[in-house]
């Protein structure tokens, strides 16, 4: 029920913000096993063996085995592990491809992962040393298997989600989960027209019907709020993960789950491994390094191999600091004992509009009094992904580098002629001499309630943490608008949003500049 192979083989990896990866659809039944779970559901499982056994095993559990996609990449990934003497086990989750049952996001992951690990332990080709690996949702399943099976001895979790709340900021409803469900249905992301159509459905409960053509219980739970869904979260199960976890957080990640995971493991994970977990904060895109694994060597892919070699083969491991971070891929990693990295609080205050381009300054001190920038927003006639207005603020060219290694936030004073409004903010690194002048850095959103057209409200837009260097001579750009593209519109009549600034309403972008 398995096959021996030293060379290319197929593996599925998940990417939420980039192309999802999938393994080949092996048609020969001799090349797969149908593993029976405790409730009788059988899961399609592929086993790839190097020349020598018994050997350590690396397990991945995935919903993304889309046939015919990027097979050369999977061959490269597979060849890398088998060449190094690892057995790879890839399993399709319930209801996906050749597996039985129904796929329900974030359900059954702990129990099915544990059953699979126990089956691996009983196989003659396994030497009893098992690691799990995955990025994004596959990172969740890697962690879930470790939570259910103490036999797991190492975990690689690249940009993992911990529960179904990834993509949600308080009452601001991100569309990522419904776009993800579309991907699972069709094997591709929605195109721009489909995404914009979903973004323009002003009743969030109907977005799934518009995009998917059905009412989806996962989406219904997601938009309803956090109540009663803790059983789908790994946050309460961190103490059950008794294996060293290498956590990778990428720059484009829209959630803090990787950081939350690493902090929780260090604080309340099983005592024997609390000091062993490591966080890598990279400057690349979501799950970039697993995407490169076996294809292009990076210092992080080398770190992944070293992690497996150390914990599954007793190899050496250098750079054992709790945190490795760098502001861009041209710089070496820095080490730290904690994340975020503390620095000097640095504020940039919103200023009055000063040029025909419509840009306004970001200042070291606020203007006198209270100034107003207005945005006219009509959700019935406008699209967050198209013609929603925004106001851009720019610093003067920076006199020195500013290194940020942590979150930023916008302290925003605002009014609106509607009691409920959505605000968003994006931070960019602006250099007109670059081929692409605007480099995205981070963002924040909020769903504000109780607004009064005559009374300023103080709003906080927390932005996800990053490691980024704003270089001397470049500018920091801040764009503020209504609901962000990719978040459900706040349904209200045509309304005026007022962005307030000045000494009487000191709206400001706040970051901590790390000393160098």
Short mmCIF file of C-alpha atoms in Angstrom, two decimals:
data_model
loop_
_atom_site.label_atom_id
_atom_site.label_comp_id
_atom_site.label_asym_id
_atom_site.label_seq_id
_atom_site.Cartn_x
_atom_site.Cartn_y
_atom_site.Cartn_z
CA UNK A 1 0.00 0.00 0.00
CA UNK A 2 2.97 2.30 -0.45
CA UNK A 3 5.84 2.66 -2.88
CA UNK A 4 9.56 3.14 -2.64
CA UNK A 5 11.13 5.99 -4.50
CA UNK A 6 14.30 7.99 -4.37
CA UNK A 7 13.80 11.06 -6.52
CA UNK A 8 10.92 13.36 -7.49
CA UNK A 9 7.59 12.87 -5.80
CA UNK A 10 4.56 15.03 -5.20
CA UNK A 11 3.62 17.09 -2.19
CA UNK A 12 0.86 19.58 -1.43
CA UNK A 13 1.56 22.92 0.24
CA UNK A 14 -0.90 25.69 1.09
CA UNK A 15 -0.54 29.34 0.24
CA UNK A 16 -3.47 31.67 1.15
CA UNK A 17 -2.29 34.89 -0.51
CA UNK A 18 -0.36 33.20 -3.38
CA UNK A 19 -0.89 30.13 -5.55
CA UNK A 20 -2.05 27.11 -3.60
CA UNK A 21 0.06 24.06 -4.28
CA UNK A 22 -1.09 20.52 -4.97
CA UNK A 23 0.27 17.02 -5.36
CA UNK A 24 -0.08 14.78 -8.42
CA UNK A 25 -3.19 12.66 -8.67
CA UNK A 26 -1.62 9.23 -8.47
CA UNK A 27 -4.01 6.85 -10.20
CA UNK A 28 -2.26 3.61 -9.26
CA UNK A 29 -3.88 2.25 -6.08
CA UNK A 30 -0.61 0.60 -5.08
CA UNK A 31 0.85 4.05 -4.55
CA UNK A 32 -1.60 5.12 -1.90
CA UNK A 33 -3.26 3.99 1.30
CA UNK A 34 -6.76 4.68 2.59
CA UNK A 35 -6.29 5.26 6.33
CA UNK A 36 -9.32 4.65 8.51
CA UNK A 37 -10.02 7.29 11.14
CA UNK A 38 -11.62 6.46 14.52
CA UNK A 39 -15.12 7.23 13.16
CA UNK A 40 -14.65 5.00 10.09
CA UNK A 41 -13.95 7.73 7.51
CA UNK A 42 -11.02 6.79 5.26
CA UNK A 43 -8.44 9.36 4.16
CA UNK A 44 -6.36 9.13 0.99
CA UNK A 45 -2.70 9.03 1.95
CA UNK A 46 0.48 8.93 -0.17
CA UNK A 47 3.74 7.53 1.16
CA UNK A 48 7.09 8.29 -0.48
CA UNK A 49 10.15 6.37 0.69
CA UNK A 50 13.85 7.04 0.22
CA UNK A 51 16.26 4.18 -0.45
CA UNK A 52 16.96 3.50 3.21
CA UNK A 53 14.41 2.55 5.86
CA UNK A 54 13.47 2.80 8.61
CA UNK A 55 13.80 6.60 8.48
CA UNK A 56 12.30 9.71 10.07
CA UNK A 57 8.96 10.83 8.65
CA UNK A 58 7.65 14.26 7.62
CA UNK A 59 3.84 14.51 7.50
CA UNK A 60 1.69 17.04 5.67
CA UNK A 61 -2.12 17.07 5.72
CA UNK A 62 -3.78 19.24 3.08
CA UNK A 63 -7.03 20.23 1.33
CA UNK A 64 -5.13 21.51 -1.73
CA UNK A 65 -4.25 18.52 -3.94
CA UNK A 66 -5.40 20.13 -7.20
CA UNK A 67 -4.34 17.77 -10.03
CA UNK A 68 -2.11 19.11 -12.78
CA UNK A 69 -0.88 22.27 -11.03
CA UNK A 70 2.83 23.12 -10.74
CA UNK A 71 3.97 19.50 -10.74
CA UNK A 72 7.60 20.48 -11.45
CA UNK A 73 7.58 22.42 -8.18
CA UNK A 74 6.27 19.46 -6.20
CA UNK A 75 8.81 17.16 -7.78
CA UNK A 76 11.56 19.54 -6.64
CA UNK A 77 10.15 19.68 -3.10
CA UNK A 78 9.75 15.92 -2.97
CA UNK A 79 13.21 15.25 -4.33
CA UNK A 80 14.75 17.51 -1.68
CA UNK A 81 13.30 15.51 1.22
CA UNK A 82 13.77 12.03 -0.19
CA UNK A 83 17.34 12.92 -1.25
CA UNK A 84 17.99 13.77 2.39
CA UNK A 85 16.64 10.43 3.55
CA UNK A 86 13.23 11.51 4.87
CA UNK A 87 9.99 9.65 4.31
CA UNK A 88 7.19 11.94 3.23
CA UNK A 89 3.55 11.22 4.01
CA UNK A 90 0.95 13.44 2.35
CA UNK A 91 -2.70 13.10 3.23
CA UNK A 92 -5.82 14.64 1.74
CA UNK A 93 -8.18 15.99 4.39
CA UNK A 94 -11.74 14.79 4.80
CA UNK A 95 -13.93 15.40 1.78
CA UNK A 96 -11.01 16.44 -0.39
CA UNK A 97 -10.18 14.57 -3.58
CA UNK A 98 -9.82 10.83 -2.82
CA UNK A 99 -10.67 11.10 0.89
CA UNK A 100 -14.07 10.20 2.26
CA UNK A 101 -16.27 12.34 4.47
CA UNK A 102 -17.10 16.06 4.38
CA UNK A 103 -14.56 18.86 4.58
CA UNK A 104 -15.43 21.22 7.44
CA UNK A 105 -12.73 23.86 7.97
CA UNK A 106 -10.90 23.58 11.28
CA UNK A 107 -12.83 20.44 12.31
CA UNK A 108 -11.38 16.96 12.97
CA UNK A 109 -7.81 18.21 12.47
CA UNK A 110 -6.55 17.16 15.90
CA UNK A 111 -8.21 13.74 15.93
CA UNK A 112 -7.39 12.82 12.33
CA UNK A 113 -3.83 14.09 12.66
CA UNK A 114 -3.29 12.03 15.80
CA UNK A 115 -4.70 8.88 14.19
CA UNK A 116 -2.41 9.34 11.19
CA UNK A 117 0.66 9.81 13.39
CA UNK A 118 -0.18 6.67 15.35
CA UNK A 119 -0.53 4.71 12.09
CA UNK A 120 2.88 5.98 10.95
CA UNK A 121 4.43 4.91 14.25
CA UNK A 122 3.28 1.34 13.61
CA UNK A 123 4.83 1.07 10.13
CA UNK A 124 8.05 -0.89 9.62
CA UNK A 125 9.55 1.89 7.45
CA UNK A 126 9.18 4.49 10.24
CA UNK A 127 11.91 4.81 12.85
CA UNK A 128 9.44 6.47 15.23
CA UNK A 129 10.69 10.04 14.73
CA UNK A 130 8.02 12.21 13.13
CA UNK A 131 7.80 15.86 12.13
CA UNK A 132 4.90 17.80 10.65
CA UNK A 133 5.11 20.61 8.13
CA UNK A 134 2.84 23.09 6.40
CA UNK A 135 2.11 26.67 5.51
CA UNK A 136 -1.05 28.72 6.03
CA UNK A 137 -3.97 26.26 6.53
CA UNK A 138 -1.52 23.36 6.22
CA UNK A 139 0.38 25.04 9.05
CA UNK A 140 -2.80 24.70 11.12
CA UNK A 141 -3.04 20.97 10.34
CA UNK A 142 0.66 20.50 11.17
CA UNK A 143 0.09 22.07 14.58
CA UNK A 144 -3.17 20.18 15.11
CA UNK A 145 -1.46 16.82 14.53
CA UNK A 146 1.17 17.75 17.10
CA UNK A 147 -1.54 18.80 19.57
CA UNK A 148 -3.18 15.40 19.23
CA UNK A 149 -0.07 13.23 19.10
CA UNK A 150 2.78 13.59 21.60
CA UNK A 151 4.85 11.37 19.30
CA UNK A 152 5.46 14.37 16.99
CA UNK A 153 8.98 15.65 17.64
CA UNK A 154 9.25 18.71 15.34
CA UNK A 155 6.89 21.13 13.61
CA UNK A 156 7.41 23.61 10.77
CA UNK A 157 4.55 26.14 10.67
CA UNK A 158 4.93 28.79 7.95
CA UNK A 159 2.39 31.62 8.34
CA UNK A 160 -0.11 29.35 10.10
CA UNK A 161 -3.68 30.20 10.97
CA UNK A 162 -4.75 29.11 14.45
CA UNK A 163 -8.50 29.21 13.88
CA UNK A 164 -11.21 30.48 11.58
CA UNK A 165 -10.71 34.09 12.70
CA UNK A 166 -7.65 34.69 10.50
CA UNK A 167 -8.50 37.71 8.36
CA UNK A 168 -10.96 39.26 10.79
CA UNK A 169 -10.19 42.49 12.67
CA UNK A 170 -12.78 42.85 15.43
CA UNK A 171 -16.06 43.69 13.68
CA UNK A 172 -14.32 44.34 10.36
CA UNK A 173 -15.22 41.28 8.29
CA UNK A 174 -12.44 40.24 5.91
CA UNK A 175 -13.46 38.33 2.79
CA UNK A 176 -10.46 36.00 2.85
CA UNK A 177 -12.42 32.98 4.15
CA UNK A 178 -15.07 33.14 1.41
CA UNK A 179 -12.40 33.70 -1.26
CA UNK A 180 -10.60 30.67 0.19
CA UNK A 181 -13.78 28.59 -0.02
CA UNK A 182 -14.06 29.58 -3.67
CA UNK A 183 -10.49 28.41 -4.20
CA UNK A 184 -11.29 25.04 -2.63
CA UNK A 185 -14.34 24.71 -4.90
CA UNK A 186 -12.68 25.74 -8.17
CA UNK A 187 -8.93 25.21 -7.77
CA UNK A 188 -8.27 28.90 -8.44
CA UNK A 189 -8.77 32.25 -6.79
CA UNK A 190 -11.76 34.34 -7.89
CA UNK A 191 -10.91 36.72 -10.72
CA UNK A 192 -11.03 40.48 -10.18
CA UNK A 193 -14.64 40.78 -11.34
CA UNK A 194 -15.75 37.98 -9.00
CA UNK A 195 -13.87 39.49 -6.06
CA UNK A 196 -15.35 42.92 -6.70
CA UNK A 197 -18.84 41.44 -6.94
CA UNK A 198 -18.37 39.78 -3.55
CA UNK A 199 -16.98 43.01 -2.10
CA UNK A 200 -20.08 44.91 -3.25
CA UNK A 201 -22.59 42.66 -1.44
CA UNK A 202 -23.46 44.92 1.48
CA UNK A 203 -25.12 42.17 3.55
CA UNK A 204 -22.20 39.98 4.70
CA UNK A 205 -24.53 37.02 5.28
CA UNK A 206 -25.23 36.90 1.53
CA UNK A 207 -21.65 37.11 0.26
CA UNK A 208 -21.27 33.32 0.25
CA UNK A 209 -24.45 32.93 -1.79
CA UNK A 210 -23.25 35.54 -4.27
CA UNK A 211 -19.76 34.12 -4.75
CA UNK A 212 -20.19 30.39 -4.01
CA UNK A 213 -23.81 29.91 -5.04
CA UNK A 214 -24.66 28.41 -1.66
CA UNK A 215 -25.09 29.19 2.01
CA UNK A 216 -21.89 28.01 3.70
CA UNK A 217 -21.91 27.18 7.44
CA UNK A 218 -18.24 28.09 7.87
CA UNK A 219 -18.85 31.58 6.47
CA UNK A 220 -21.99 31.92 8.63
CA UNK A 221 -19.98 31.08 11.75
CA UNK A 222 -17.18 33.44 10.73
CA UNK A 223 -19.42 36.49 10.31
CA UNK A 224 -21.46 35.72 13.44
CA UNK A 225 -18.59 36.39 15.83
CA UNK A 226 -16.38 34.42 18.15
CA UNK A 227 -19.03 33.09 20.52
CA UNK A 228 -19.31 29.34 20.83
CA UNK A 229 -16.50 28.43 18.41
CA UNK A 230 -13.51 27.89 20.69
CA UNK A 231 -13.59 24.18 19.85
CA UNK A 232 -12.29 25.09 16.36
CA UNK A 233 -9.31 27.01 17.70
CA UNK A 234 -5.84 25.76 18.58
CA UNK A 235 -5.31 28.68 20.96
CA UNK A 236 -6.66 26.61 23.84
CA UNK A 237 -4.57 23.57 22.83
CA UNK A 238 -1.10 25.13 22.81
CA UNK A 239 -0.18 23.30 26.01
CA UNK A 240 -0.78 20.00 24.17
CA UNK A 241 1.88 20.76 21.56
CA UNK A 242 4.96 19.12 23.01
CA UNK A 243 7.33 19.44 20.06
CA UNK A 244 9.71 22.28 19.12
CA UNK A 245 7.97 24.54 16.60
CA UNK A 246 9.71 26.67 13.98
CA UNK A 247 7.24 29.48 13.29
CA UNK A 248 7.68 31.68 10.22
CA UNK A 249 5.89 35.01 9.82
CA UNK A 250 5.99 36.79 6.49
CA UNK A 251 5.73 40.49 5.75
CA UNK A 252 2.52 40.26 3.73
CA UNK A 253 0.75 38.24 6.40
CA UNK A 254 -2.59 39.83 7.28
CA UNK A 255 -2.92 38.24 10.72
CA UNK A 256 -0.87 37.91 13.87
CA UNK A 257 -1.50 34.20 14.38
CA UNK A 258 2.17 33.21 13.90
CA UNK A 259 3.28 35.68 16.59
CA UNK A 260 0.39 34.69 18.88
CA UNK A 261 1.37 31.04 18.46
CA UNK A 262 5.04 31.59 19.25
CA UNK A 263 4.26 33.69 22.33
CA UNK A 264 1.75 31.13 23.61
CA UNK A 265 4.19 28.24 23.09
CA UNK A 266 6.92 30.09 24.99
CA UNK A 267 4.56 30.98 27.84
CA UNK A 268 2.28 27.96 28.21
CA UNK A 269 3.52 25.17 25.94
CA UNK A 270 4.75 21.95 27.49
CA UNK A 271 7.57 22.83 29.90
CA UNK A 272 10.31 20.69 28.33
CA UNK A 273 10.21 22.63 25.05
CA UNK A 274 9.18 26.18 26.01
CA UNK A 275 12.69 27.46 25.38
CA UNK A 276 13.08 25.60 22.06
CA UNK A 277 10.48 27.31 19.88
CA UNK A 278 11.78 29.83 17.36
CA UNK A 279 10.12 32.68 15.45
CA UNK A 280 11.45 33.84 12.08
CA UNK A 281 10.09 37.19 10.87
CA UNK A 282 10.93 37.44 7.19
CA UNK A 283 10.58 40.23 4.65
CA UNK A 284 9.10 38.02 1.95
CA UNK A 285 5.54 37.19 0.95
CA UNK A 286 3.13 34.71 2.52
CA UNK A 287 4.68 31.21 2.76
CA UNK A 288 7.42 32.29 0.34
CA UNK A 289 10.04 29.95 1.74
CA UNK A 290 7.98 26.76 1.58
CA UNK A 291 7.12 27.82 -1.96
CA UNK A 292 10.86 27.88 -2.72
CA UNK A 293 11.64 24.66 -0.87
CA UNK A 294 13.53 22.21 -3.05
CA UNK A 295 13.63 24.71 -5.91
CA UNK A 296 15.70 27.68 -4.76
CA UNK A 297 17.86 27.52 -1.65
CA UNK A 298 17.29 30.34 0.84
CA UNK A 299 18.62 30.81 4.33
CA UNK A 300 15.14 29.99 5.63
CA UNK A 301 14.78 26.78 3.61
CA UNK A 302 18.19 25.81 4.98
CA UNK A 303 16.85 26.58 8.44
CA UNK A 304 13.87 24.30 7.81
CA UNK A 305 16.18 21.41 6.91
CA UNK A 306 18.41 22.15 9.90
CA UNK A 307 15.35 22.13 12.18
CA UNK A 308 14.26 18.72 10.92
CA UNK A 309 17.81 17.35 11.05
CA UNK A 310 18.29 18.55 14.63
CA UNK A 311 15.05 17.33 16.14
CA UNK A 312 14.60 14.16 14.05
CA UNK A 313 18.25 13.17 13.59
CA UNK A 314 20.13 14.85 16.46
CA UNK A 315 22.05 17.12 14.08
CA UNK A 316 23.62 20.44 15.05
CA UNK A 317 21.53 23.60 15.19
CA UNK A 318 23.07 27.08 15.15
CA UNK A 319 21.35 30.41 15.79
CA UNK A 320 19.17 29.16 18.61
CA UNK A 321 17.96 32.64 19.61
CA UNK A 322 14.20 32.80 20.23
CA UNK A 323 13.71 35.29 17.36
CA UNK A 324 15.38 35.79 13.99
CA UNK A 325 14.28 38.83 12.00
CA UNK A 326 15.43 41.03 9.15
CA UNK A 327 13.96 44.07 7.37
CA UNK A 328 14.70 42.81 3.85
CA UNK A 329 16.16 39.76 2.19
CA UNK A 330 19.44 41.53 1.44
CA UNK A 331 20.30 41.82 5.13
CA UNK A 332 21.43 39.05 7.47
CA UNK A 333 19.08 37.91 10.18
CA UNK A 334 19.26 39.69 13.52
CA UNK A 335 18.64 37.85 16.77
CA UNK A 336 16.39 38.83 19.67
CA UNK A 337 14.92 37.35 22.80
CA UNK A 338 11.39 38.64 22.22
CA UNK A 339 9.01 40.06 19.63
CA UNK A 340 8.17 42.85 18.96
CA UNK A 341 11.52 44.62 19.36
CA UNK A 342 11.23 47.63 21.61
CA UNK A 343 12.34 51.00 20.30
CA UNK A 344 11.79 54.72 20.61
CA UNK A 345 8.16 55.66 19.99
CA UNK A 346 8.02 57.74 16.82
CA UNK A 347 4.90 59.59 15.71
CA UNK A 348 3.95 61.18 12.41
CA UNK A 349 0.99 63.55 12.65
CA UNK A 350 -1.49 64.08 9.86
CA UNK A 351 -1.18 67.55 8.30
CA UNK A 352 -3.26 69.79 6.06
CA UNK A 353 -3.37 69.30 2.30
CA UNK A 354 -0.63 71.31 0.64
CA UNK A 355 -0.32 70.38 -3.04
CA UNK A 356 -2.37 70.10 -6.21
CA UNK A 357 -1.77 66.35 -6.20
CA UNK A 358 -4.05 66.07 -3.18
CA UNK A 359 -1.33 64.66 -0.92
CA UNK A 360 -0.95 65.93 2.62
CA UNK A 361 2.07 65.82 4.93
CA UNK A 362 2.97 63.57 7.82
CA UNK A 363 4.56 65.85 10.40
CA UNK A 364 6.70 65.61 13.51
CA UNK A 365 4.16 67.79 15.38
CA UNK A 366 0.46 68.51 14.76
CA UNK A 367 -0.89 71.65 13.13
CA UNK A 368 -2.63 74.14 15.40
CA UNK A 369 -6.35 73.76 16.02
CA UNK A 370 -8.41 71.15 14.18
CA UNK A 371 -8.34 70.55 10.45
CA UNK A 372 -10.63 68.36 8.35
CA UNK A 373 -10.20 66.17 5.29
CA UNK A 374 -13.51 64.90 3.91
CA UNK A 375 -14.34 61.74 2.00
CA UNK A 376 -17.75 61.23 0.38
CA UNK A 377 -18.68 57.54 0.37
CA UNK A 378 -21.81 55.95 -1.09
CA UNK A 379 -21.66 52.14 -0.80
CA UNK A 380 -24.60 51.76 -3.19
CA UNK A 381 -22.70 53.48 -5.99
CA UNK A 382 -19.03 52.85 -5.13
CA UNK A 383 -16.74 49.85 -4.75
CA UNK A 384 -14.04 49.43 -2.07
CA UNK A 385 -11.94 47.78 -4.79
CA UNK A 386 -12.47 50.63 -7.23
CA UNK A 387 -13.67 54.16 -6.61
CA UNK A 388 -13.77 54.54 -2.82
CA UNK A 389 -11.98 57.84 -2.13
CA UNK A 390 -8.94 58.04 0.15
CA UNK A 391 -6.52 60.64 1.47
CA UNK A 392 -2.76 60.12 1.20
CA UNK A 393 -0.21 61.59 3.60
CA UNK A 394 3.54 61.73 2.98
CA UNK A 395 6.53 62.47 5.15
CA UNK A 396 9.35 64.60 3.86
CA UNK A 397 12.34 62.51 2.66
CA UNK A 398 13.67 60.77 5.76
CA UNK A 399 16.93 62.11 7.16
CA UNK A 400 17.88 58.73 8.61
CA UNK A 401 16.87 55.10 8.44
CA UNK A 402 13.92 54.01 10.56
CA UNK A 403 13.91 50.31 11.43
CA UNK A 404 10.56 48.96 12.61
CA UNK A 405 10.38 45.47 14.11
CA UNK A 406 6.84 45.14 15.41
CA UNK A 407 3.36 46.53 14.86
CA UNK A 408 2.32 50.04 13.91
CA UNK A 409 -0.96 51.74 14.70
CA UNK A 410 -3.00 54.70 13.55
CA UNK A 411 -4.52 56.86 16.26
CA UNK A 412 -7.33 58.43 14.22
CA UNK A 413 -9.78 61.15 15.13
CA UNK A 414 -12.80 61.04 12.84
CA UNK A 415 -16.45 61.98 12.36
CA UNK A 416 -19.12 60.73 9.98
CA UNK A 417 -22.69 61.54 9.02
CA UNK A 418 -23.54 57.87 9.53
CA UNK A 419 -23.35 56.19 12.97
CA UNK A 420 -21.56 53.12 11.56
CA UNK A 421 -18.59 53.40 9.21
CA UNK A 422 -15.59 51.46 8.03
CA UNK A 423 -12.10 53.01 8.07
CA UNK A 424 -8.91 51.56 6.69
CA UNK A 425 -5.25 52.60 6.54
CA UNK A 426 -2.32 51.34 4.49
CA UNK A 427 1.33 52.18 5.08
CA UNK A 428 3.78 52.24 2.18
CA UNK A 429 7.47 52.85 1.66
CA UNK A 430 7.64 55.49 -1.11
CA UNK A 431 10.65 56.02 -3.34
CA UNK A 432 9.94 57.72 -6.70
CA UNK A 433 13.27 56.47 -8.06
CA UNK A 434 12.27 52.81 -7.79
CA UNK A 435 10.66 50.98 -10.70
CA UNK A 436 7.72 50.37 -8.32
CA UNK A 437 7.67 53.55 -6.19
CA UNK A 438 5.17 52.25 -3.61
CA UNK A 439 6.17 49.23 -1.50
CA UNK A 440 3.41 47.92 0.75
CA UNK A 441 4.38 47.64 4.41
CA UNK A 442 1.31 47.03 6.61
CA UNK A 443 -2.36 47.90 7.04
CA UNK A 444 -5.17 48.25 9.55
CA UNK A 445 -8.97 48.35 9.44
CA UNK A 446 -11.77 49.10 11.86
CA UNK A 447 -15.55 48.91 11.93
CA UNK A 448 -16.58 51.99 13.92
CA UNK A 449 -19.95 52.37 15.61
CA UNK A 450 -21.62 55.18 17.53
CA UNK A 451 -20.18 57.92 15.33
CA UNK A 452 -21.59 61.46 15.56
CA UNK A 453 -21.32 64.10 12.84
CA UNK A 454 -20.70 66.77 15.46
CA UNK A 455 -18.45 64.92 17.90
CA UNK A 456 -14.96 63.58 17.09
CA UNK A 457 -14.42 59.89 17.81
CA UNK A 458 -11.01 58.48 18.63
CA UNK A 459 -10.37 55.27 16.70
CA UNK A 460 -7.42 52.88 16.85
CA UNK A 461 -6.37 50.98 13.75
CA UNK A 462 -3.92 48.30 14.82
CA UNK A 463 -1.63 47.09 12.04
CA UNK A 464 0.04 43.69 11.81
CA UNK A 465 3.66 43.52 12.87
CA UNK A 466 6.47 43.64 10.32
CA UNK A 467 10.22 43.92 10.10
CA UNK A 468 10.89 46.82 7.73
CA UNK A 469 13.50 49.47 7.15
CA UNK A 470 12.44 52.87 5.84
CA UNK A 471 15.71 54.05 4.34
CA UNK A 472 17.05 57.59 4.51
CA UNK A 473 15.85 59.57 1.50
CA UNK A 474 12.60 57.61 1.08
CA UNK A 475 9.22 58.69 2.39
CA UNK A 476 6.59 57.06 4.54
CA UNK A 477 3.19 57.13 2.83
CA UNK A 478 -0.10 56.65 4.67
CA UNK A 479 -3.41 56.20 2.86
CA UNK A 480 -6.66 56.52 4.83
CA UNK A 481 -10.07 55.68 3.41
CA UNK A 482 -13.32 53.85 3.98
CA UNK A 483 -13.75 50.09 3.96
CA UNK A 484 -10.71 48.40 2.48
CA UNK A 485 -10.84 46.23 -0.62
CA UNK A 486 -11.15 42.68 0.68
CA UNK A 487 -13.40 43.64 3.61
CA UNK A 488 -17.19 43.60 3.70
CA UNK A 489 -18.71 47.01 3.03
CA UNK A 490 -20.44 48.82 5.86
CA UNK A 491 -23.95 49.39 4.53
CA UNK A 492 -25.10 52.99 4.97
CA UNK A 493 -26.58 55.79 2.83
CA UNK A 494 -24.34 58.27 1.05
CA UNK A 495 -22.23 59.71 3.90
CA UNK A 496 -19.44 62.14 4.64
CA UNK A 497 -16.40 60.79 6.46
CA UNK A 498 -14.21 63.40 8.14
CA UNK A 499 -10.55 62.72 8.94
CA UNK A 500 -9.56 65.14 11.69
CA UNK A 501 -6.10 66.35 12.58
CA UNK A 502 -4.32 69.15 14.45
CA UNK A 503 -3.65 69.86 18.12
CA UNK A 504 -7.35 69.48 18.97
CA UNK A 505 -7.57 66.13 17.13
CA UNK A 506 -4.00 64.81 16.92
CA UNK A 507 -4.37 61.93 14.48
CA UNK A 508 -1.02 60.19 14.12
CA UNK A 509 0.78 57.13 12.78
CA UNK A 510 2.77 55.50 15.58
CA UNK A 511 5.73 53.13 15.31
CA UNK A 512 8.75 52.20 17.39
CA UNK A 513 12.14 52.93 15.82
CA UNK A 514 14.64 50.22 16.79
CA UNK A 515 18.08 51.47 17.81
CA UNK A 516 20.96 50.31 15.61
#
